[in-house]
């Protein structure tokens, strides 16, 4: 199992930032990240230097799915994560 799990993402209107909510599965702690995401896509280089490498790897691997709306809060269901992993 991966250490970091993403739950859902939302954008505040008129801001170029995404709020990413997830959980550190090893520490059993919830987290919220603020990612710079102008219209051109998520910029994982801006303001992420303090994030753990393993979390950045998860964000990088899920970046395309985040941008496609797969983690949008409007589509979020607690059990959806397992269904997506199996497909």
PDB file of C-alpha atoms in Angstrom:
ATOM      1  CA  UNK A   1       0.000   0.000   0.000  1.00  0.00           C
ATOM      2  CA  UNK A   2       1.207   3.482  -0.818  1.00  0.00           C
ATOM      3  CA  UNK A   3       1.980   5.720   2.109  1.00  0.00           C
ATOM      4  CA  UNK A   4       0.025   8.700   0.743  1.00  0.00           C
ATOM      5  CA  UNK A   5      -3.527   8.485  -0.525  1.00  0.00           C
ATOM      6  CA  UNK A   6      -5.363  11.294  -2.307  1.00  0.00           C
ATOM      7  CA  UNK A   7      -9.062  11.733  -1.542  1.00  0.00           C
ATOM      8  CA  UNK A   8     -10.381  14.728  -3.457  1.00  0.00           C
ATOM      9  CA  UNK A   9      -9.451  18.069  -5.009  1.00  0.00           C
ATOM     10  CA  UNK A  10     -11.275  21.358  -5.398  1.00  0.00           C
ATOM     11  CA  UNK A  11     -10.541  24.809  -6.792  1.00  0.00           C
ATOM     12  CA  UNK A  12     -11.719  28.088  -5.316  1.00  0.00           C
ATOM     13  CA  UNK A  13     -13.151  30.250  -8.096  1.00  0.00           C
ATOM     14  CA  UNK A  14     -10.833  32.921  -9.473  1.00  0.00           C
ATOM     15  CA  UNK A  15      -7.726  31.440  -7.811  1.00  0.00           C
ATOM     16  CA  UNK A  16      -4.947  29.566  -9.547  1.00  0.00           C
ATOM     17  CA  UNK A  17      -4.652  27.039  -6.732  1.00  0.00           C
ATOM     18  CA  UNK A  18      -6.033  23.599  -6.029  1.00  0.00           C
ATOM     19  CA  UNK A  19      -6.748  22.247  -2.583  1.00  0.00           C
ATOM     20  CA  UNK A  20      -5.755  18.577  -2.420  1.00  0.00           C
ATOM     21  CA  UNK A  21      -7.031  16.497   0.496  1.00  0.00           C
ATOM     22  CA  UNK A  22      -5.628  13.115   1.400  1.00  0.00           C
ATOM     23  CA  UNK A  23      -4.129  10.942   4.117  1.00  0.00           C
ATOM     24  CA  UNK A  24      -0.722   9.803   5.276  1.00  0.00           C
ATOM     25  CA  UNK A  25      -1.592   6.135   5.749  1.00  0.00           C
ATOM     26  CA  UNK A  26       1.503   5.350   7.838  1.00  0.00           C
ATOM     27  CA  UNK A  27       0.912   8.153  10.348  1.00  0.00           C
ATOM     28  CA  UNK A  28      -2.902   8.025  10.105  1.00  0.00           C
ATOM     29  CA  UNK A  29      -3.050  11.790   9.547  1.00  0.00           C
ATOM     30  CA  UNK A  30      -5.157  13.787   7.143  1.00  0.00           C
ATOM     31  CA  UNK A  31      -3.493  16.488   5.067  1.00  0.00           C
ATOM     32  CA  UNK A  32      -4.440  19.376   2.810  1.00  0.00           C
ATOM     33  CA  UNK A  33      -2.064  20.732   0.188  1.00  0.00           C
ATOM     34  CA  UNK A  34      -2.257  23.937  -1.773  1.00  0.00           C
ATOM     35  CA  UNK A  35      -0.928  23.433  -5.314  1.00  0.00           C
ATOM     36  CA  UNK A  36      -0.350  26.173  -7.855  1.00  0.00           C
ATOM     37  CA  UNK A  37      -2.463  25.268 -10.858  1.00  0.00           C
ATOM     38  CA  UNK A  38      -2.960  27.957 -13.493  1.00  0.00           C
ATOM     39  CA  UNK A  39      -5.121  27.143 -16.502  1.00  0.00           C
ATOM     40  CA  UNK A  40      -2.157  25.433 -18.161  1.00  0.00           C
ATOM     41  CA  UNK A  41      -2.071  22.691 -15.488  1.00  0.00           C
ATOM     42  CA  UNK A  42      -0.614  21.819 -12.109  1.00  0.00           C
ATOM     43  CA  UNK A  43       2.870  23.164 -11.388  1.00  0.00           C
ATOM     44  CA  UNK A  44       4.542  20.726  -8.980  1.00  0.00           C
ATOM     45  CA  UNK A  45       7.686  22.877  -8.822  1.00  0.00           C
ATOM     46  CA  UNK A  46       6.000  25.923  -7.258  1.00  0.00           C
ATOM     47  CA  UNK A  47       5.847  25.897  -3.462  1.00  0.00           C
ATOM     48  CA  UNK A  48       6.289  22.157  -2.986  1.00  0.00           C
ATOM     49  CA  UNK A  49       9.899  22.006  -1.753  1.00  0.00           C
ATOM     50  CA  UNK A  50       8.823  21.171   1.819  1.00  0.00           C
ATOM     51  CA  UNK A  51       6.670  18.209   0.768  1.00  0.00           C
ATOM     52  CA  UNK A  52       8.098  14.697   1.233  1.00  0.00           C
ATOM     53  CA  UNK A  53       9.555  13.127  -1.926  1.00  0.00           C
ATOM     54  CA  UNK A  54       7.194  10.156  -1.682  1.00  0.00           C
ATOM     55  CA  UNK A  55       4.177  12.499  -1.653  1.00  0.00           C
ATOM     56  CA  UNK A  56       5.523  14.415  -4.649  1.00  0.00           C
ATOM     57  CA  UNK A  57       5.911  11.099  -6.493  1.00  0.00           C
ATOM     58  CA  UNK A  58       2.229  10.318  -5.831  1.00  0.00           C
ATOM     59  CA  UNK A  59       1.214  13.787  -7.029  1.00  0.00           C
ATOM     60  CA  UNK A  60       3.317  13.378 -10.159  1.00  0.00           C
ATOM     61  CA  UNK A  61       1.837   9.962 -10.936  1.00  0.00           C
ATOM     62  CA  UNK A  62      -1.740  11.211 -10.338  1.00  0.00           C
ATOM     63  CA  UNK A  63      -1.293  14.634 -11.965  1.00  0.00           C
ATOM     64  CA  UNK A  64      -3.006  13.682 -15.209  1.00  0.00           C
ATOM     65  CA  UNK A  65      -5.971  12.177 -13.372  1.00  0.00           C
ATOM     66  CA  UNK A  66      -6.258  15.234 -11.103  1.00  0.00           C
ATOM     67  CA  UNK A  67      -6.261  17.547 -14.125  1.00  0.00           C
ATOM     68  CA  UNK A  68      -8.848  15.341 -15.852  1.00  0.00           C
ATOM     69  CA  UNK A  69     -11.223  15.782 -12.893  1.00  0.00           C
ATOM     70  CA  UNK A  70     -11.034  12.241 -11.509  1.00  0.00           C
ATOM     71  CA  UNK A  71     -10.411  13.578  -7.996  1.00  0.00           C
ATOM     72  CA  UNK A  72     -12.968  16.379  -8.211  1.00  0.00           C
ATOM     73  CA  UNK A  73     -14.918  16.673  -4.958  1.00  0.00           C
ATOM     74  CA  UNK A  74     -18.197  16.468  -6.890  1.00  0.00           C
ATOM     75  CA  UNK A  75     -17.340  12.885  -7.892  1.00  0.00           C
ATOM     76  CA  UNK A  76     -15.837  11.762  -4.609  1.00  0.00           C
ATOM     77  CA  UNK A  77     -17.131   8.720  -2.749  1.00  0.00           C
ATOM     78  CA  UNK A  78     -15.238   7.072   0.113  1.00  0.00           C
ATOM     79  CA  UNK A  79     -15.141   3.680  -1.608  1.00  0.00           C
ATOM     80  CA  UNK A  80     -14.352   4.970  -5.105  1.00  0.00           C
ATOM     81  CA  UNK A  81     -10.594   4.760  -4.474  1.00  0.00           C
ATOM     82  CA  UNK A  82     -10.595   0.942  -4.455  1.00  0.00           C
ATOM     83  CA  UNK A  83     -12.700   0.779  -7.629  1.00  0.00           C
ATOM     84  CA  UNK A  84     -10.263   3.068  -9.474  1.00  0.00           C
ATOM     85  CA  UNK A  85      -7.257   1.028  -8.328  1.00  0.00           C
ATOM     86  CA  UNK A  86      -8.812  -2.187  -9.641  1.00  0.00           C
ATOM     87  CA  UNK A  87      -9.555  -0.760 -13.085  1.00  0.00           C
TER      88      UNK A  87
END
